Amino acid sequence: MAPSISFIDTDKLKTFVVDDGHGVKGLSELKIKTLPELFVQPCEKRLDMSKVVPHESIPVIDMSDPEDPEVMKLICDAAENWGFFQVVNHGVPIRVLDEVKDAAKRFFSLPADEKKKYLFKNNPTKNVRLVTSFIPEVDKVYEWKDYLSCFYVSDDEAFAFWPSVCRDQLLEYMKESEPLIKTLLKVLITRLDLSKLDETNEPFLMGSRRINLNYYPICPNPELTVGVGSHSDVSTLTILLQDETGGLYVRKLDSDNWVHVPPIKGSLTINIGDALQIMSNGRYKSIEHHVVANGLENRVSVPIFVNPRPSDVIGPLPQVIARGEKALYKHVLYSDYVKHFYRKPHNGKDTIDFAKL
């Protein structure tokens, strides 16, 4: 039973939610009727539902035959024109997807005393961390989300430090999704004049991976806050598994309008990250996206972030510049780019300004 808490006292609230491991899930389970001020987002940070375009959706691509030229064209076109697409018949077993969603729910169902072992301050490894909001140390207003983030080093390291209630399912999901990731990258680089995915380019395209378990509990006054504020990912690619709840919105390219990404059973949602936008010199688009809070249902999602290695220097690929394009981005150390992302609250596409010429 969670202790009684004064929601007027922001410091006590932060301690309960962040330091004691209760998260917003613990707050939601207190059945509070009014959203605490700490979570009330300014109007400009909330999704304006009047800007959502009904009856429009991101592309859905059948991956049954990924070497079909028409499928390859659909993937590259989606990456250029939307930055987001969904894939079906992608080769990752439905059983694996279901089990990883169950594993996420299992982890967040643990008692707070168990979960708080994975808070950054309590954890012997810095590769696993439990977080509420985005970066509670810098967020002036909190987002309505808890997440567990696991940076993959090796199976041995994962066995030593990842939570046992979800570790096996996360590792299996990462292993089963690797052929899909490689297939997508093989297709996408053809339009960048790279002939194949090999030992010369694979490390900086997919040399590191991070997997997150996201939990968005039922929220009082969901219209006053956000599940995740508008942002783009810093990855090469993100592979997102979402449950049946919905709530992910994607900004339409070069507009103020938004499109809902409806959950399709068995599908995965793919989005281009900033690293690939930079490497492609802006041909592929890393697009803003946003998750709304929900007043009726809990939501889980599991993204795999496919990234360059922290030590890689990223910039427009030489093959792209060799075509006569003017470079739009400078070369930056990937770890510096990521640090810049985590130094500030979510704020649309502003992270990529760090790399602009």
Protein backbone atom coordinates (compact mmCIF):
# COMPACT_ATOMS: atom_id res chain seq x y z
CA MET A 1 0.00 0.00 0.00
CA ALA A 2 1.49 3.33 -1.05
CA PRO A 3 1.75 5.98 1.65
CA SER A 4 -0.57 8.97 1.76
CA ILE A 5 1.02 11.84 -0.07
CA SER A 6 0.42 15.57 -0.30
CA PHE A 7 0.25 16.51 -3.97
CA ILE A 8 0.77 20.15 -3.09
CA ASP A 9 4.32 19.33 -1.99
CA THR A 10 6.20 18.80 -5.26
CA ASP A 11 9.36 17.56 -3.54
CA LYS A 12 7.45 14.81 -1.73
CA LEU A 13 5.72 13.90 -4.97
CA LYS A 14 9.05 13.64 -6.83
CA THR A 15 10.46 11.48 -4.03
CA PHE A 16 7.47 9.12 -4.18
CA VAL A 17 7.46 8.86 -7.97
CA VAL A 18 11.16 9.00 -8.84
CA ASP A 19 13.32 8.13 -5.81
CA ASP A 20 11.12 5.47 -4.18
CA GLY A 21 10.48 3.55 -7.41
CA HIS A 22 6.70 3.97 -7.46
CA GLY A 23 6.71 5.81 -10.77
CA VAL A 24 3.57 7.24 -12.33
CA LYS A 25 2.18 3.70 -12.15
CA GLY A 26 2.19 3.98 -8.34
CA LEU A 27 0.54 7.38 -8.59
CA SER A 28 -2.13 6.03 -10.96
CA GLU A 29 -2.85 3.16 -8.57
CA LEU A 30 -3.64 5.65 -5.78
CA LYS A 31 -6.74 6.46 -7.90
CA ILE A 32 -6.09 10.18 -7.73
CA LYS A 33 -8.84 12.24 -9.32
CA THR A 34 -6.80 15.29 -10.32
CA LEU A 35 -3.51 15.41 -12.17
CA PRO A 36 -0.76 16.90 -9.96
CA GLU A 37 0.63 20.24 -11.17
CA LEU A 38 4.04 18.61 -11.79
CA PHE A 39 2.51 16.80 -14.80
CA VAL A 40 0.37 19.62 -16.25
CA GLN A 41 2.03 20.46 -19.55
CA PRO A 42 1.85 23.91 -21.17
CA CYS A 43 -0.76 23.99 -23.95
CA GLU A 44 1.89 24.14 -26.67
CA LYS A 45 3.41 20.86 -25.46
CA ARG A 46 0.12 18.96 -25.62
CA LEU A 47 -1.14 17.43 -28.83
CA ASP A 48 -3.71 19.68 -30.50
CA MET A 49 -6.29 17.09 -31.53
CA SER A 50 -7.76 19.52 -34.08
CA LYS A 51 -4.50 19.06 -36.04
CA VAL A 52 -4.94 15.27 -36.29
CA VAL A 53 -5.83 14.21 -39.84
CA PRO A 54 -8.54 11.52 -39.70
CA HIS A 55 -8.65 8.63 -42.19
CA GLU A 56 -4.96 8.96 -42.99
CA SER A 57 -2.23 6.57 -41.89
CA ILE A 58 1.44 5.86 -42.35
CA PRO A 59 2.33 3.21 -44.97
CA VAL A 60 1.81 -0.47 -44.07
CA ILE A 61 4.29 -2.71 -45.90
CA ASP A 62 4.07 -6.48 -46.33
CA MET A 63 7.59 -7.88 -45.86
CA SER A 64 6.79 -11.39 -47.14
CA ASP A 65 9.25 -10.87 -50.02
CA PRO A 66 11.67 -8.10 -49.04
CA GLU A 67 13.74 -8.60 -52.21
CA ASP A 68 10.77 -7.73 -54.42
CA PRO A 69 11.75 -4.42 -56.12
CA GLU A 70 8.29 -3.01 -55.40
CA VAL A 71 8.63 -3.76 -51.67
CA MET A 72 12.12 -2.20 -51.65
CA LYS A 73 10.71 0.91 -53.32
CA LEU A 74 7.88 1.13 -50.78
CA ILE A 75 10.36 0.97 -47.89
CA CYS A 76 12.65 3.68 -49.32
CA ASP A 77 9.71 5.90 -50.32
CA ALA A 78 8.21 5.59 -46.83
CA ALA A 79 11.56 6.52 -45.28
CA GLU A 80 11.77 9.60 -47.51
CA ASN A 81 8.18 10.80 -47.39
CA TRP A 82 6.96 9.71 -43.95
CA GLY A 83 9.94 8.65 -41.83
CA PHE A 84 7.55 6.08 -40.33
CA PHE A 85 5.95 2.90 -41.62
CA GLN A 86 4.47 -0.31 -40.27
CA VAL A 87 5.59 -3.77 -41.36
CA VAL A 88 3.62 -7.02 -41.37
CA ASN A 89 4.83 -10.55 -42.22
CA HIS A 90 8.19 -9.37 -40.96
CA GLY A 91 9.50 -12.72 -39.70
CA VAL A 92 9.50 -11.98 -35.95
CA PRO A 93 7.22 -14.64 -34.42
CA ILE A 94 3.96 -13.33 -32.94
CA ARG A 95 4.66 -15.48 -29.86
CA VAL A 96 7.85 -13.49 -29.23
CA LEU A 97 5.99 -10.19 -29.56
CA ASP A 98 3.27 -11.30 -27.16
CA GLU A 99 5.78 -12.61 -24.65
CA VAL A 100 7.79 -9.40 -24.60
CA LYS A 101 4.63 -7.33 -23.98
CA ASP A 102 3.74 -9.69 -21.11
CA ALA A 103 7.30 -9.34 -19.79
CA ALA A 104 6.94 -5.54 -19.76
CA LYS A 105 3.74 -5.81 -17.73
CA ARG A 106 5.44 -8.28 -15.38
CA PHE A 107 8.33 -5.93 -14.70
CA PHE A 108 6.09 -2.95 -13.96
CA SER A 109 3.93 -5.12 -11.69
CA LEU A 110 6.90 -5.69 -9.36
CA PRO A 111 6.75 -3.99 -5.94
CA ALA A 112 8.38 -0.55 -5.84
CA ASP A 113 11.13 -1.84 -3.54
CA GLU A 114 12.09 -4.38 -6.21
CA LYS A 115 11.88 -1.95 -9.13
CA LYS A 116 13.91 0.75 -7.42
CA LYS A 117 16.99 -1.51 -7.55
CA TYR A 118 17.11 -0.47 -11.21
CA LEU A 119 17.18 3.27 -10.52
CA PHE A 120 20.43 4.80 -11.78
CA LYS A 121 21.61 5.70 -8.26
CA ASN A 122 21.08 2.14 -6.95
CA ASN A 123 22.38 0.13 -9.88
CA PRO A 124 25.90 -1.33 -10.18
CA THR A 125 25.70 -1.04 -13.98
CA LYS A 126 24.99 2.18 -15.84
CA ASN A 127 23.57 0.19 -18.77
CA VAL A 128 20.20 -0.49 -17.09
CA ARG A 129 18.04 2.24 -15.64
CA LEU A 130 14.46 2.76 -14.47
CA VAL A 131 13.15 6.25 -15.19
CA THR A 132 9.95 8.24 -14.77
CA SER A 133 9.13 11.02 -17.26
CA PHE A 134 12.00 11.53 -19.76
CA ILE A 135 14.85 12.95 -17.68
CA PRO A 136 13.40 13.89 -14.28
CA GLU A 137 16.58 15.79 -13.39
CA VAL A 138 15.99 18.28 -16.22
CA ASP A 139 12.25 18.01 -16.96
CA LYS A 140 10.52 21.05 -15.45
CA VAL A 141 7.17 19.37 -16.14
CA TYR A 142 6.97 15.58 -16.04
CA GLU A 143 5.66 13.26 -18.74
CA TRP A 144 3.19 10.53 -17.73
CA LYS A 145 5.44 7.54 -18.36
CA ASP A 146 7.73 5.04 -16.64
CA TYR A 147 10.39 3.19 -18.59
CA LEU A 148 13.14 0.65 -18.11
CA SER A 149 16.06 1.18 -20.49
CA CYS A 150 18.60 -1.57 -21.20
CA PHE A 151 21.71 -0.91 -23.28
CA TYR A 152 22.88 -4.19 -24.81
CA VAL A 153 26.56 -5.03 -24.25
CA SER A 154 26.50 -8.84 -24.32
CA ASP A 155 24.30 -11.73 -23.27
CA ASP A 156 26.55 -12.30 -20.24
CA GLU A 157 26.18 -8.69 -19.11
CA ALA A 158 22.41 -8.89 -19.63
CA PHE A 159 22.19 -12.09 -17.57
CA ALA A 160 24.11 -10.37 -14.80
CA PHE A 161 22.20 -7.08 -14.66
CA TRP A 162 18.87 -7.09 -16.54
CA PRO A 163 15.75 -7.89 -14.47
CA SER A 164 15.15 -11.65 -14.46
CA VAL A 165 11.37 -11.21 -14.90
CA CYS A 166 11.85 -9.84 -18.42
CA ARG A 167 15.47 -10.50 -19.44
CA ASP A 168 14.98 -13.70 -21.44
CA GLN A 169 12.05 -12.27 -23.40
CA LEU A 170 13.94 -9.06 -24.23
CA LEU A 171 16.99 -10.98 -25.42
CA GLU A 172 14.88 -13.30 -27.54
CA TYR A 173 13.04 -10.35 -29.08
CA MET A 174 16.34 -8.62 -29.90
CA LYS A 175 17.72 -11.80 -31.45
CA GLU A 176 14.58 -12.52 -33.48
CA SER A 177 14.36 -8.94 -34.77
CA GLU A 178 17.96 -8.79 -36.02
CA PRO A 179 17.22 -10.31 -39.47
CA LEU A 180 14.46 -7.72 -39.96
CA ILE A 181 16.80 -4.89 -38.94
CA LYS A 182 19.46 -6.08 -41.38
CA THR A 183 16.91 -6.49 -44.16
CA LEU A 184 15.60 -2.95 -43.67
CA LEU A 185 19.09 -1.46 -43.62
CA LYS A 186 20.15 -3.44 -46.72
CA VAL A 187 17.17 -2.00 -48.56
CA LEU A 188 17.55 1.57 -47.29
CA ILE A 189 21.26 1.89 -48.12
CA THR A 190 20.69 0.94 -51.76
CA ARG A 191 19.21 4.41 -52.30
CA LEU A 192 22.33 5.89 -50.68
CA ASP A 193 24.65 4.21 -53.21
CA LEU A 194 25.96 1.63 -50.76
CA SER A 195 25.94 -1.70 -52.54
CA LYS A 196 25.61 -3.94 -49.50
CA LEU A 197 25.55 -4.19 -45.72
CA ASP A 198 28.99 -5.48 -44.72
CA GLU A 199 31.71 -5.25 -42.10
CA THR A 200 32.70 -1.76 -43.30
CA ASN A 201 29.31 -0.13 -42.69
CA GLU A 202 27.34 -2.46 -40.39
CA PRO A 203 29.14 -1.27 -37.20
CA PHE A 204 28.22 2.39 -37.63
CA LEU A 205 24.70 1.65 -38.87
CA MET A 206 23.77 -0.89 -36.18
CA GLY A 207 26.79 -1.22 -33.91
CA SER A 208 24.85 -0.70 -30.68
CA ARG A 209 21.31 -1.37 -29.51
CA ARG A 210 19.12 -0.26 -26.65
CA ILE A 211 15.74 -1.73 -25.70
CA ASN A 212 13.17 0.10 -23.58
CA LEU A 213 10.06 -1.09 -21.80
CA ASN A 214 7.60 1.82 -21.74
CA TYR A 215 4.63 1.89 -19.37
CA TYR A 216 1.87 4.50 -19.64
CA PRO A 217 -0.62 3.96 -16.79
CA ILE A 218 -4.18 5.24 -16.67
CA CYS A 219 -4.05 9.00 -16.19
CA PRO A 220 -6.47 11.43 -14.56
CA ASN A 221 -7.00 14.45 -16.84
CA PRO A 222 -5.02 12.90 -19.74
CA GLU A 223 -5.77 15.94 -21.89
CA LEU A 224 -3.56 18.07 -19.59
CA THR A 225 -0.37 16.07 -19.97
CA VAL A 226 1.60 13.89 -22.42
CA GLY A 227 2.78 10.30 -22.42
CA VAL A 228 5.84 11.37 -24.40
CA GLY A 229 6.40 14.90 -25.65
CA SER A 230 7.09 15.57 -29.31
CA HIS A 231 10.58 14.46 -30.31
CA SER A 232 12.54 12.53 -32.90
CA ASP A 233 14.74 9.55 -32.05
CA VAL A 234 18.55 9.74 -32.13
CA SER A 235 18.83 6.21 -33.54
CA THR A 236 19.60 4.88 -37.01
CA LEU A 237 16.30 2.98 -36.91
CA THR A 238 13.73 2.34 -34.20
CA ILE A 239 11.70 -0.88 -34.19
CA LEU A 240 8.59 -0.31 -32.07
CA LEU A 241 6.25 -2.93 -30.70
CA GLN A 242 3.05 -1.37 -29.35
CA ASP A 243 0.11 -3.00 -27.65
CA GLU A 244 -3.51 -2.67 -28.78
CA THR A 245 -4.21 0.60 -26.91
CA GLY A 246 -3.04 3.19 -29.46
CA GLY A 247 -1.92 6.72 -28.72
CA LEU A 248 1.17 7.19 -30.93
CA TYR A 249 0.95 10.17 -33.28
CA VAL A 250 3.37 11.12 -36.07
CA ARG A 251 3.83 14.57 -37.57
CA LYS A 252 3.18 14.72 -41.30
CA LEU A 253 6.25 15.83 -43.23
CA ASP A 254 6.51 19.61 -43.64
CA SER A 255 3.20 20.32 -41.92
CA ASP A 256 1.57 21.02 -38.56
CA ASN A 257 -0.75 18.04 -38.95
CA TRP A 258 -0.52 14.73 -37.11
CA VAL A 259 -1.49 11.16 -38.01
CA HIS A 260 -2.42 8.41 -35.55
CA VAL A 261 -0.52 5.11 -35.83
CA PRO A 262 -3.24 2.53 -35.20
CA PRO A 263 -2.10 -0.73 -33.61
CA ILE A 264 -2.20 -3.56 -36.16
CA LYS A 265 -1.99 -6.98 -34.51
CA GLY A 266 1.34 -8.61 -35.26
CA SER A 267 2.83 -5.49 -36.86
CA LEU A 268 5.95 -3.55 -35.95
CA THR A 269 6.34 0.19 -36.44
CA ILE A 270 9.60 1.35 -37.99
CA ASN A 271 10.92 4.88 -37.85
CA ILE A 272 14.01 6.59 -39.16
CA GLY A 273 16.19 8.17 -36.48
CA ASP A 274 18.34 11.30 -36.57
CA ALA A 275 21.53 9.29 -37.22
CA LEU A 276 20.16 7.96 -40.52
CA GLN A 277 18.76 11.38 -41.48
CA ILE A 278 22.27 12.78 -41.00
CA MET A 279 23.99 9.89 -42.83
CA SER A 280 21.56 10.16 -45.75
CA ASN A 281 22.10 13.96 -45.84
CA GLY A 282 18.41 14.54 -45.25
CA ARG A 283 17.02 12.12 -47.83
CA TYR A 284 15.53 9.89 -45.13
CA LYS A 285 13.47 11.77 -42.55
CA SER A 286 13.57 11.41 -38.79
CA ILE A 287 10.08 12.58 -37.88
CA GLU A 288 8.60 14.03 -34.73
CA HIS A 289 6.26 11.78 -32.83
CA HIS A 290 4.21 12.09 -29.68
CA VAL A 291 2.33 9.77 -27.32
CA VAL A 292 -0.86 10.95 -25.63
CA ALA A 293 -1.86 9.94 -22.11
CA ASN A 294 -4.89 7.67 -21.71
CA GLY A 295 -7.65 7.98 -19.11
CA LEU A 296 -9.10 4.50 -19.60
CA GLU A 297 -6.35 1.97 -20.28
CA ASN A 298 -2.76 1.19 -19.38
CA ARG A 299 -0.44 1.07 -22.40
CA VAL A 300 2.88 -0.68 -22.96
CA SER A 301 5.32 -0.37 -25.84
CA VAL A 302 8.77 -1.83 -26.49
CA PRO A 303 11.14 0.04 -28.80
CA ILE A 304 14.49 -1.30 -29.95
CA PHE A 305 16.82 1.58 -30.82
CA VAL A 306 19.35 0.52 -33.46
CA ASN A 307 22.27 2.93 -33.22
CA PRO A 308 25.83 3.67 -34.28
CA ARG A 309 28.43 2.83 -31.67
CA PRO A 310 29.04 5.65 -29.15
CA SER A 311 32.60 6.04 -30.49
CA ASP A 312 31.50 6.45 -34.14
CA VAL A 313 31.70 9.79 -35.93
CA ILE A 314 28.54 10.26 -37.98
CA GLY A 315 27.97 12.61 -40.90
CA PRO A 316 26.69 12.50 -44.47
CA LEU A 317 27.98 9.32 -46.12
CA PRO A 318 30.81 9.86 -48.64
CA GLN A 319 28.79 7.95 -51.26
CA VAL A 320 25.97 10.48 -50.90
CA ILE A 321 28.24 13.52 -51.13
CA ALA A 322 30.03 11.95 -54.13
CA ARG A 323 26.79 12.41 -56.08
CA GLY A 324 27.31 16.15 -55.91
CA GLU A 325 25.06 16.90 -52.94
CA LYS A 326 26.04 19.73 -50.62
CA ALA A 327 26.50 18.45 -47.08
CA LEU A 328 23.71 19.63 -44.76
CA TYR A 329 25.30 18.24 -41.60
CA LYS A 330 28.73 18.28 -40.02
CA HIS A 331 30.50 15.22 -38.65
CA VAL A 332 29.80 14.66 -34.95
CA LEU A 333 30.84 12.08 -32.39
CA TYR A 334 27.72 9.98 -31.87
CA SER A 335 28.12 9.90 -28.07
CA ASP A 336 28.21 13.73 -28.06
CA TYR A 337 25.02 13.82 -30.11
CA VAL A 338 23.26 11.45 -27.68
CA LYS A 339 24.48 13.42 -24.65
CA HIS A 340 23.02 16.57 -26.20
CA PHE A 341 19.65 14.80 -26.59
CA TYR A 342 19.60 13.77 -22.93
CA ARG A 343 20.59 17.18 -21.58
CA LYS A 344 17.21 18.78 -22.26
CA PRO A 345 13.49 18.02 -22.20
CA HIS A 346 11.76 16.75 -25.34
CA ASN A 347 11.36 19.63 -27.78
CA GLY A 348 10.39 18.55 -31.27
CA LYS A 349 13.23 18.25 -33.77
CA ASP A 350 15.67 20.59 -32.09
CA THR A 351 18.32 17.93 -31.36
CA ILE A 352 19.33 17.72 -35.01
CA ASP A 353 20.36 21.39 -34.97
CA PHE A 354 23.42 20.14 -33.07
CA ALA A 355 24.68 18.58 -36.33
CA LYS A 356 23.50 21.17 -38.87
CA LEU A 357 26.03 23.15 -40.85
